[in-house]
Short mmCIF file of C-alpha atoms in Angstrom, two decimals:
data_model
loop_
_atom_site.label_atom_id
_atom_site.label_comp_id
_atom_site.label_asym_id
_atom_site.label_seq_id
_atom_site.Cartn_x
_atom_site.Cartn_y
_atom_site.Cartn_z
CA MET C 1 52.07 127.35 286.66
CA SER C 2 48.52 126.81 285.57
CA ALA C 3 46.57 123.67 286.45
CA ALA C 4 45.80 121.22 283.64
CA ARG C 5 42.45 121.98 282.05
CA PRO C 6 39.74 119.34 282.48
CA PRO C 7 38.68 117.68 279.24
CA GLN C 8 36.15 119.87 277.44
CA GLU C 9 32.61 118.55 277.42
CA HIS C 10 30.88 118.42 274.05
CA THR C 11 27.51 120.09 274.19
CA HIS C 12 26.76 120.81 270.54
CA PRO C 13 24.21 118.29 269.20
CA ARG C 14 26.41 117.54 266.16
CA HIS C 15 28.57 115.41 268.47
CA ASP C 16 25.58 113.13 268.92
CA LEU C 17 25.29 112.41 265.19
CA ASP C 18 25.78 108.73 264.45
CA ASP C 19 28.97 108.72 262.35
CA LEU C 20 27.97 105.49 260.68
CA ILE C 21 24.81 107.11 259.28
CA HIS C 22 26.21 110.60 258.79
CA ALA C 23 27.97 109.83 255.49
CA PRO C 24 26.48 110.63 252.08
CA VAL C 25 25.80 107.14 250.70
CA ARG C 26 24.93 105.48 254.02
CA LEU C 27 22.54 108.29 254.89
CA SER C 28 20.75 107.81 251.56
CA ILE C 29 20.52 104.06 252.15
CA MET C 30 19.11 104.50 255.65
CA ALA C 31 16.62 107.19 254.56
CA THR C 32 15.39 105.10 251.63
CA LEU C 33 14.93 102.00 253.77
CA ALA C 34 13.23 104.02 256.51
CA ALA C 35 10.69 105.36 253.99
CA ALA C 36 10.19 102.07 252.14
CA GLU C 37 9.71 99.06 254.36
CA GLN C 38 11.69 96.91 251.94
CA ALA C 39 13.64 97.89 248.84
CA ASP C 40 15.61 95.76 246.46
CA PHE C 41 19.25 96.38 245.59
CA ARG C 42 18.37 97.85 242.19
CA PHE C 43 15.90 100.37 243.63
CA LEU C 44 18.55 101.57 246.08
CA LYS C 45 21.17 101.77 243.36
CA GLU C 46 18.96 103.80 241.01
CA THR C 47 17.59 106.08 243.72
CA ILE C 48 20.99 106.81 245.27
CA GLU C 49 22.81 106.80 241.92
CA VAL C 50 25.91 104.85 242.93
CA SER C 51 27.79 101.90 241.48
CA ASP C 52 27.09 98.32 242.54
CA SER C 53 30.44 98.03 244.29
CA LEU C 54 30.10 101.25 246.28
CA LEU C 55 26.57 100.39 247.34
CA SER C 56 27.64 96.86 248.37
CA LYS C 57 30.51 98.27 250.42
CA HIS C 58 28.26 100.65 252.38
CA LEU C 59 25.52 98.05 252.78
CA LEU C 60 28.07 95.67 254.27
CA ALA C 61 29.11 98.33 256.81
CA LEU C 62 25.47 98.89 257.79
CA GLU C 63 24.80 95.14 257.97
CA GLU C 64 27.82 94.62 260.21
CA ALA C 65 26.54 97.35 262.50
CA GLY C 66 23.21 95.55 262.71
CA TYR C 67 21.30 98.39 261.04
CA VAL C 68 20.34 96.66 257.80
CA ASN C 69 19.03 93.22 257.05
CA ALA C 70 19.56 91.61 253.64
CA THR C 71 17.44 88.75 252.34
CA LYS C 72 18.22 86.96 249.11
CA ALA C 73 15.36 85.48 247.14
CA PHE C 74 14.89 84.00 243.71
CA GLU C 75 12.12 85.20 241.42
CA GLY C 76 12.14 82.58 238.73
CA LYS C 77 15.83 82.21 237.94
CA ARG C 78 16.66 85.81 238.78
CA PRO C 79 18.18 86.51 242.21
CA ARG C 80 16.85 89.52 244.07
CA THR C 81 18.27 91.01 247.25
CA TRP C 82 15.72 92.63 249.52
CA LEU C 83 16.98 95.11 252.08
CA SER C 84 15.27 96.49 255.14
CA LEU C 85 16.12 98.25 258.38
CA THR C 86 16.41 96.18 261.53
CA ASP C 87 14.67 97.46 264.67
CA GLU C 88 18.06 98.69 265.83
CA GLY C 89 18.62 100.45 262.50
CA ARG C 90 15.21 102.10 262.62
CA ALA C 91 15.84 103.32 266.17
CA ALA C 92 19.28 104.64 265.19
CA PHE C 93 17.82 106.50 262.21
CA THR C 94 15.08 108.03 264.36
CA ARG C 95 17.73 109.22 266.85
CA TYR C 96 19.82 110.57 263.98
CA MET C 97 16.86 112.53 262.59
CA ASP C 98 16.12 113.94 266.06
CA VAL C 99 19.68 115.21 266.31
CA LEU C 100 19.52 116.69 262.80
CA HIS C 101 16.37 118.58 263.73
CA GLN C 102 18.04 119.83 266.93
CA ILE C 103 20.96 121.16 264.88
CA ILE C 104 18.70 122.84 262.37
CA GLY C 105 16.62 124.15 265.25
CA LYS C 106 13.33 122.69 264.14
CA PRO C 107 11.11 120.44 266.18
CA SER C 108 11.25 116.84 264.90
CA MET D 1 33.18 114.74 252.19
CA GLU D 2 31.72 116.84 254.98
CA LEU D 3 27.94 116.60 255.09
CA SER D 4 26.11 119.54 256.63
CA ALA D 5 22.92 119.03 258.62
CA GLY D 6 20.95 120.96 256.00
CA ALA D 7 22.34 118.85 253.16
CA ALA D 8 21.57 115.69 255.12
CA LEU D 9 17.95 116.77 255.65
CA ASP D 10 17.64 117.69 251.97
CA GLU D 11 18.86 114.23 250.97
CA VAL D 12 16.44 112.54 253.37
CA ARG D 13 13.56 114.56 251.85
CA ARG D 14 14.72 113.72 248.32
CA VAL D 15 14.78 109.96 248.83
CA GLU D 16 11.48 110.09 250.75
CA GLU D 17 9.95 111.81 247.72
CA GLU D 18 11.40 109.10 245.43
CA VAL D 19 9.80 106.41 247.57
CA ARG D 20 6.50 108.34 247.64
CA LYS D 21 6.50 108.68 243.84
CA THR D 22 7.08 104.95 243.44
CA ARG D 23 4.30 104.16 245.92
CA ARG D 24 1.88 106.55 244.19
CA SER D 25 2.72 105.00 240.85
CA TYR D 26 2.14 101.45 242.14
CA GLY D 27 -1.06 102.62 243.85
CA ALA D 28 -2.34 104.01 240.53
CA VAL D 29 -1.68 100.67 238.82
CA LEU D 30 -3.53 98.76 241.54
CA LEU D 31 -6.44 101.20 241.48
CA ALA D 32 -6.74 101.00 237.69
CA LEU D 33 -6.66 97.19 237.68
CA GLY D 34 -9.08 96.96 240.60
CA LEU D 35 -11.59 99.41 239.11
CA ALA D 36 -11.41 97.76 235.69
CA SER D 37 -11.72 94.13 236.80
CA GLY D 38 -15.42 94.19 237.85
CA PRO D 39 -16.74 95.77 234.61
CA TYR D 40 -14.38 93.56 232.60
CA TRP D 41 -15.60 90.26 234.02
CA GLY D 42 -19.20 91.47 234.10
CA ALA D 43 -19.07 92.24 230.38
CA MET D 44 -17.10 89.11 229.47
CA LEU D 45 -19.12 86.60 231.48
CA LEU D 46 -22.61 88.08 231.68
CA GLY D 47 -22.91 90.64 228.90
CA PRO D 48 -23.80 90.27 225.21
CA ASP D 49 -21.09 89.52 222.65
CA TRP D 50 -20.44 93.15 221.77
CA ALA D 51 -19.85 93.97 225.46
CA GLY D 52 -17.22 91.21 225.59
CA TYR D 53 -15.41 92.74 222.61
CA VAL D 54 -15.50 96.20 224.20
CA ALA D 55 -14.23 94.79 227.50
CA GLY D 56 -11.40 92.94 225.74
CA ALA D 57 -10.39 96.08 223.84
CA GLY D 58 -10.59 98.10 227.05
CA TRP D 59 -8.35 95.63 228.89
CA ILE D 60 -5.79 95.75 226.08
CA ALA D 61 -5.88 99.57 226.20
CA LEU D 62 -5.33 99.41 229.97
CA LEU D 63 -2.32 97.12 229.56
CA ILE D 64 -0.87 99.44 226.88
CA TRP D 65 -1.31 102.37 229.28
CA LEU D 66 0.47 100.43 232.03
CA LEU D 67 3.38 99.55 229.74
CA ALA D 68 3.64 103.03 228.20
CA ARG D 69 3.73 104.93 231.48
CA PRO D 70 6.85 107.10 231.77
CA ARG D 71 9.85 105.40 233.29
CA ARG D 72 11.62 107.11 236.12
CA SER D 73 14.51 106.52 238.44
CA GLY D 74 13.95 103.53 240.66
CA LEU D 75 11.32 102.01 238.43
CA GLY D 76 13.64 99.19 237.45
CA GLY D 77 13.99 98.29 241.09
CA ARG D 78 11.22 97.57 243.51
CA ILE D 79 10.04 98.44 246.94
CA ASN D 80 7.84 96.13 248.88
CA THR D 81 5.34 96.68 251.62
CA PRO D 82 4.29 93.33 253.07
CA TRP D 83 0.61 94.23 253.56
CA VAL D 84 0.37 95.47 249.97
CA SER D 85 1.90 92.22 248.71
CA ARG D 86 -0.65 90.20 250.67
CA LEU D 87 -3.52 92.32 249.31
CA ALA D 88 -2.17 92.08 245.76
CA LEU D 89 -1.98 88.30 246.12
CA LEU D 90 -5.56 88.22 247.40
CA GLY D 91 -6.47 90.55 244.49
CA GLY D 92 -5.05 87.98 242.07
CA VAL D 93 -7.31 85.31 243.56
CA THR D 94 -10.44 87.46 243.57
CA PHE D 95 -9.62 88.65 240.04
CA LEU D 96 -9.66 85.09 238.68
CA ALA D 97 -12.58 83.90 240.82
CA PRO D 98 -15.43 85.00 238.47
CA MET D 99 -13.89 83.20 235.50
CA VAL D 100 -13.12 80.02 237.48
CA VAL D 101 -16.60 79.88 239.04
CA ALA D 102 -18.39 80.72 235.77
CA THR D 103 -16.43 77.99 233.95
CA GLY D 104 -17.17 75.50 236.74
CA LEU D 105 -20.88 76.31 236.64
CA LYS D 106 -20.90 75.95 232.86
CA ILE D 107 -19.22 72.54 233.03
CA ALA D 108 -21.66 71.43 235.75
CA GLY D 109 -24.56 72.65 233.63
CA VAL D 110 -25.84 75.08 236.27
CA GLU D 111 -27.40 78.04 234.53
CA SER D 112 -29.32 79.67 237.36
CA ALA D 113 -26.34 80.98 239.31
CA ASN D 114 -25.62 84.19 237.44
CA TRP D 115 -26.17 86.07 240.70
CA LEU D 116 -23.10 84.27 242.11
CA VAL D 117 -20.95 85.23 239.12
CA ALA D 118 -22.27 88.82 239.28
CA SER D 119 -21.40 89.00 243.00
CA LEU D 120 -17.89 87.72 242.32
CA CYS D 121 -17.50 90.30 239.53
CA LEU D 122 -18.44 93.03 242.02
CA VAL D 123 -15.84 91.95 244.59
CA SER D 124 -13.15 90.90 242.13
CA GLY D 125 -11.33 94.23 242.21
CA LEU D 126 -11.92 95.20 245.85
CA PRO D 127 -8.56 94.08 247.33
CA MET D 128 -6.63 95.93 244.62
CA ILE D 129 -8.82 99.03 244.95
CA TYR D 130 -8.28 99.05 248.71
CA ALA D 131 -4.51 98.51 248.39
CA GLY D 132 -4.21 101.20 245.71
CA TRP D 133 -6.29 103.68 247.68
CA ARG D 134 -4.27 103.11 250.87
CA LEU D 135 -0.96 103.37 249.04
CA ARG D 136 -1.93 106.64 247.41
CA ARG D 137 -3.32 108.03 250.65
CA ALA D 138 -0.13 107.10 252.51
CA SER D 139 2.00 108.76 249.80
CA ARG D 140 0.48 112.22 250.04
#
Protein backbone atom coordinates (compact mmCIF):
# COMPACT_ATOMS: atom_id res chain seq x y z
CA MET A 1 0.00 0.00 0.00
CA SER A 2 1.48 3.32 -0.97
CA ALA A 3 1.61 6.26 1.42
CA ALA A 4 -0.67 9.22 0.72
CA ARG A 5 1.08 11.81 -1.42
CA PRO A 6 1.73 15.18 0.21
CA PRO A 7 -0.18 18.06 -1.36
CA GLN A 8 1.66 19.28 -4.46
CA GLU A 9 3.30 22.67 -4.11
CA HIS A 10 2.54 25.19 -6.84
CA THR A 11 5.72 26.67 -8.23
CA HIS A 12 4.61 28.07 -11.57
CA PRO A 13 4.26 31.88 -11.35
CA ARG A 14 0.77 31.74 -12.91
CA HIS A 15 -0.51 30.57 -9.52
CA ASP A 16 0.52 33.95 -8.14
CA LEU A 17 -1.67 35.87 -10.58
CA ASP A 18 -4.32 37.89 -8.77
CA ASP A 19 -7.57 36.27 -9.94
CA LEU A 20 -9.48 39.46 -9.32
CA ILE A 21 -7.31 41.34 -11.83
CA HIS A 22 -6.70 38.46 -14.22
CA ALA A 23 -10.04 38.74 -16.02
CA PRO A 24 -10.49 40.57 -19.34
CA VAL A 25 -12.59 43.57 -18.29
CA ARG A 26 -11.09 44.02 -14.82
CA LEU A 27 -7.58 43.86 -16.23
CA SER A 28 -8.44 46.61 -18.72
CA ILE A 29 -9.92 48.75 -15.94
CA MET A 30 -6.87 48.32 -13.72
CA ALA A 31 -4.42 48.98 -16.58
CA THR A 32 -6.27 52.11 -17.66
CA LEU A 33 -6.43 53.50 -14.14
CA ALA A 34 -2.76 52.64 -13.54
CA ALA A 35 -1.75 54.62 -16.64
CA ALA A 36 -4.13 57.53 -16.06
CA GLU A 37 -4.18 58.85 -12.52
CA GLN A 38 -7.92 59.47 -12.77
CA ALA A 39 -10.37 58.54 -15.49
CA ASP A 40 -14.07 59.14 -15.72
CA PHE A 41 -16.62 56.40 -16.30
CA ARG A 42 -17.12 57.38 -19.94
CA PHE A 43 -13.40 57.25 -20.75
CA LEU A 44 -13.20 53.75 -19.28
CA LYS A 45 -16.30 52.64 -21.14
CA GLU A 46 -15.06 53.92 -24.51
CA THR A 47 -11.50 52.66 -24.06
CA ILE A 48 -12.52 49.20 -22.87
CA GLU A 49 -15.55 49.02 -25.19
CA VAL A 50 -18.07 47.51 -22.78
CA SER A 51 -21.63 48.33 -21.79
CA ASP A 52 -22.44 50.55 -18.81
CA SER A 53 -23.87 47.63 -16.85
CA LEU A 54 -20.89 45.33 -17.40
CA LEU A 55 -18.43 48.08 -16.51
CA SER A 56 -20.42 48.96 -13.36
CA LYS A 57 -20.47 45.31 -12.30
CA HIS A 58 -16.69 44.92 -12.59
CA LEU A 59 -16.01 48.30 -11.01
CA LEU A 60 -18.12 47.28 -8.04
CA ALA A 61 -16.06 44.10 -7.63
CA LEU A 62 -12.83 46.12 -7.71
CA GLU A 63 -14.24 48.71 -5.30
CA GLU A 64 -15.29 46.00 -2.86
CA ALA A 65 -11.79 44.58 -2.99
CA GLY A 66 -10.41 48.01 -2.14
CA TYR A 67 -8.57 48.36 -5.46
CA VAL A 68 -10.59 51.19 -6.98
CA ASN A 69 -11.92 54.41 -5.56
CA ALA A 70 -14.95 56.13 -7.09
CA THR A 71 -15.74 59.79 -6.56
CA LYS A 72 -18.94 61.37 -7.81
CA ALA A 73 -18.88 65.03 -8.76
CA PHE A 74 -21.20 67.42 -10.52
CA GLU A 75 -19.98 69.57 -13.39
CA GLY A 76 -22.82 72.01 -13.80
CA LYS A 77 -25.87 69.76 -13.69
CA ARG A 78 -24.09 66.78 -15.19
CA PRO A 79 -22.88 64.07 -12.81
CA ARG A 80 -19.43 62.66 -13.46
CA THR A 81 -17.87 59.65 -11.77
CA TRP A 82 -14.11 59.81 -11.39
CA LEU A 83 -12.27 56.55 -10.82
CA SER A 84 -8.77 55.96 -9.57
CA LEU A 85 -6.66 53.19 -8.09
CA THR A 86 -6.23 53.08 -4.34
CA ASP A 87 -2.71 52.53 -2.97
CA GLU A 88 -3.69 48.91 -2.41
CA GLY A 89 -4.94 48.63 -5.99
CA ARG A 90 -1.77 50.16 -7.40
CA ALA A 91 0.38 47.76 -5.36
CA ALA A 92 -1.75 44.79 -6.48
CA PHE A 93 -1.43 45.83 -10.12
CA THR A 94 2.35 46.23 -9.80
CA ARG A 95 2.56 42.72 -8.30
CA TYR A 96 0.33 41.39 -11.07
CA MET A 97 2.56 42.93 -13.76
CA ASP A 98 5.65 41.46 -12.09
CA VAL A 99 4.09 38.00 -12.22
CA LEU A 100 3.07 38.49 -15.87
CA HIS A 101 6.63 39.40 -16.75
CA GLN A 102 7.91 36.33 -14.87
CA ILE A 103 5.56 34.12 -16.89
CA ILE A 104 6.57 35.69 -20.18
CA GLY A 105 10.18 35.47 -19.07
CA LYS A 106 11.00 39.13 -19.43
CA PRO A 107 12.41 41.36 -16.76
CA SER A 108 9.74 43.78 -15.45
CA MET B 1 -12.72 33.21 -20.95
CA GLU B 2 -9.15 32.11 -20.33
CA LEU B 3 -6.72 35.00 -20.60
CA SER B 4 -3.15 34.12 -21.52
CA ALA B 5 -0.23 36.08 -20.09
CA GLY B 6 0.66 37.32 -23.56
CA ALA B 7 -2.89 38.51 -24.23
CA ALA B 8 -2.96 40.22 -20.84
CA LEU B 9 0.28 42.08 -21.60
CA ASP B 10 -1.03 43.07 -25.04
CA GLU B 11 -4.18 44.51 -23.46
CA VAL B 12 -2.16 46.44 -20.88
CA ARG B 13 -0.03 47.92 -23.70
CA ARG B 14 -3.15 48.78 -25.72
CA VAL B 15 -4.86 50.73 -22.95
CA GLU B 16 -1.58 52.43 -22.00
CA GLU B 17 -1.31 53.62 -25.60
CA GLU B 18 -4.92 54.90 -25.46
CA VAL B 19 -4.10 56.90 -22.34
CA ARG B 20 -0.88 58.19 -23.94
CA LYS B 21 -2.76 59.33 -27.06
CA THR B 22 -5.29 61.18 -24.94
CA ARG B 23 -2.52 62.83 -22.91
CA ARG B 24 -0.62 63.84 -26.06
CA SER B 25 -3.79 65.28 -27.54
CA TYR B 26 -4.55 67.31 -24.39
CA GLY B 27 -0.90 68.40 -24.24
CA ALA B 28 -1.12 69.70 -27.83
CA VAL B 29 -4.23 71.73 -26.95
CA LEU B 30 -2.53 73.26 -23.90
CA LEU B 31 0.64 74.02 -25.87
CA ALA B 32 -1.32 75.67 -28.69
CA LEU B 33 -3.36 77.82 -26.29
CA GLY B 34 -0.30 78.72 -24.23
CA LEU B 35 1.82 79.68 -27.24
CA ALA B 36 -1.01 81.69 -28.80
CA SER B 37 -2.08 83.63 -25.71
CA GLY B 38 0.96 85.95 -25.43
CA PRO B 39 0.90 87.15 -29.07
CA TYR B 40 -2.90 87.38 -28.92
CA TRP B 41 -3.04 89.69 -25.91
CA GLY B 42 0.01 91.63 -27.09
CA ALA B 43 -1.69 92.38 -30.39
CA MET B 44 -5.10 93.05 -28.87
CA LEU B 45 -3.98 95.29 -26.02
CA LEU B 46 -0.80 96.95 -27.25
CA GLY B 47 -0.78 96.65 -31.04
CA PRO B 48 -2.38 98.80 -33.74
CA ASP B 49 -5.95 98.13 -34.87
CA TRP B 50 -4.97 95.85 -37.74
CA ALA B 51 -2.93 93.67 -35.36
CA GLY B 52 -6.03 93.27 -33.18
CA TYR B 53 -8.05 92.08 -36.18
CA VAL B 54 -5.33 89.60 -37.15
CA ALA B 55 -5.11 88.33 -33.58
CA GLY B 56 -8.90 87.92 -33.38
CA ALA B 57 -8.97 86.02 -36.67
CA GLY B 58 -6.04 83.88 -35.51
CA TRP B 59 -7.82 83.02 -32.26
CA ILE B 60 -10.97 82.04 -34.15
CA ALA B 61 -8.85 79.86 -36.47
CA LEU B 62 -7.26 78.23 -33.42
CA LEU B 63 -10.67 77.47 -31.89
CA ILE B 64 -11.87 75.99 -35.20
CA TRP B 65 -8.75 73.79 -35.27
CA LEU B 66 -9.45 72.64 -31.71
CA LEU B 67 -13.07 71.79 -32.52
CA ALA B 68 -12.27 70.13 -35.86
CA ARG B 69 -9.56 67.82 -34.53
CA PRO B 70 -10.35 64.16 -35.27
CA ARG B 71 -12.38 62.40 -32.63
CA ARG B 72 -11.13 59.13 -31.30
CA SER B 73 -12.10 56.52 -28.77
CA GLY B 74 -12.07 57.89 -25.27
CA LEU B 75 -12.33 61.49 -26.37
CA GLY B 76 -15.87 61.75 -25.04
CA GLY B 77 -14.60 60.74 -21.64
CA ARG B 78 -11.83 62.37 -19.70
CA ILE B 79 -8.74 61.55 -17.78
CA ASN B 80 -7.43 63.82 -15.12
CA THR B 81 -4.01 64.41 -13.71
CA PRO B 82 -4.28 66.61 -10.62
CA TRP B 83 -1.10 68.64 -11.30
CA VAL B 84 -2.25 69.34 -14.87
CA SER B 85 -5.64 70.53 -13.58
CA ARG B 86 -3.94 72.90 -11.15
CA LEU B 87 -1.67 74.27 -13.89
CA ALA B 88 -4.61 74.64 -16.29
CA LEU B 89 -6.51 76.56 -13.60
CA LEU B 90 -3.49 78.81 -13.06
CA GLY B 91 -3.25 79.15 -16.86
CA GLY B 92 -6.84 80.42 -16.92
CA VAL B 93 -5.93 83.12 -14.39
CA THR B 94 -2.73 84.19 -16.16
CA PHE B 95 -4.57 84.12 -19.49
CA LEU B 96 -7.12 86.67 -18.29
CA ALA B 97 -4.66 88.78 -16.29
CA PRO B 98 -3.47 91.06 -19.16
CA MET B 99 -7.04 92.00 -20.10
CA VAL B 100 -8.12 92.58 -16.49
CA VAL B 101 -5.05 94.68 -15.66
CA ALA B 102 -5.20 96.66 -18.93
CA THR B 103 -8.89 97.42 -18.35
CA GLY B 104 -8.20 98.44 -14.75
CA LEU B 105 -5.38 100.75 -15.82
CA LYS B 106 -7.59 102.28 -18.49
CA ILE B 107 -10.39 102.95 -15.99
CA ALA B 108 -7.88 104.45 -13.54
CA GLY B 109 -6.48 106.62 -16.31
CA VAL B 110 -2.94 105.25 -15.98
CA GLU B 111 -1.31 105.30 -19.38
CA SER B 112 2.34 104.79 -18.49
CA ALA B 113 2.11 101.15 -17.44
CA ASN B 114 2.29 99.42 -20.80
CA TRP B 115 5.39 97.60 -19.55
CA LEU B 116 3.19 95.88 -16.94
CA VAL B 117 0.65 94.78 -19.54
CA ALA B 118 3.47 93.62 -21.85
CA SER B 119 5.01 91.59 -19.01
CA LEU B 120 1.65 89.97 -18.25
CA CYS B 121 1.23 89.16 -21.97
CA LEU B 122 4.61 87.42 -21.90
CA VAL B 123 3.73 85.23 -18.91
CA SER B 124 0.06 84.70 -19.77
CA GLY B 125 0.64 81.40 -21.57
CA LEU B 126 3.50 80.01 -19.48
CA PRO B 127 1.50 77.66 -17.19
CA MET B 128 -0.28 76.11 -20.18
CA ILE B 129 2.96 75.82 -22.16
CA TYR B 130 4.65 74.11 -19.23
CA ALA B 131 1.70 71.75 -18.63
CA GLY B 132 1.45 70.90 -22.34
CA TRP B 133 5.18 70.32 -22.66
CA ARG B 134 5.27 68.05 -19.59
CA LEU B 135 2.24 66.09 -20.72
CA ARG B 136 3.69 65.48 -24.16
CA ARG B 137 7.09 64.58 -22.74
CA ALA B 138 5.50 62.11 -20.30
CA SER B 139 3.49 60.52 -23.14
CA ARG B 140 6.42 59.56 -25.34
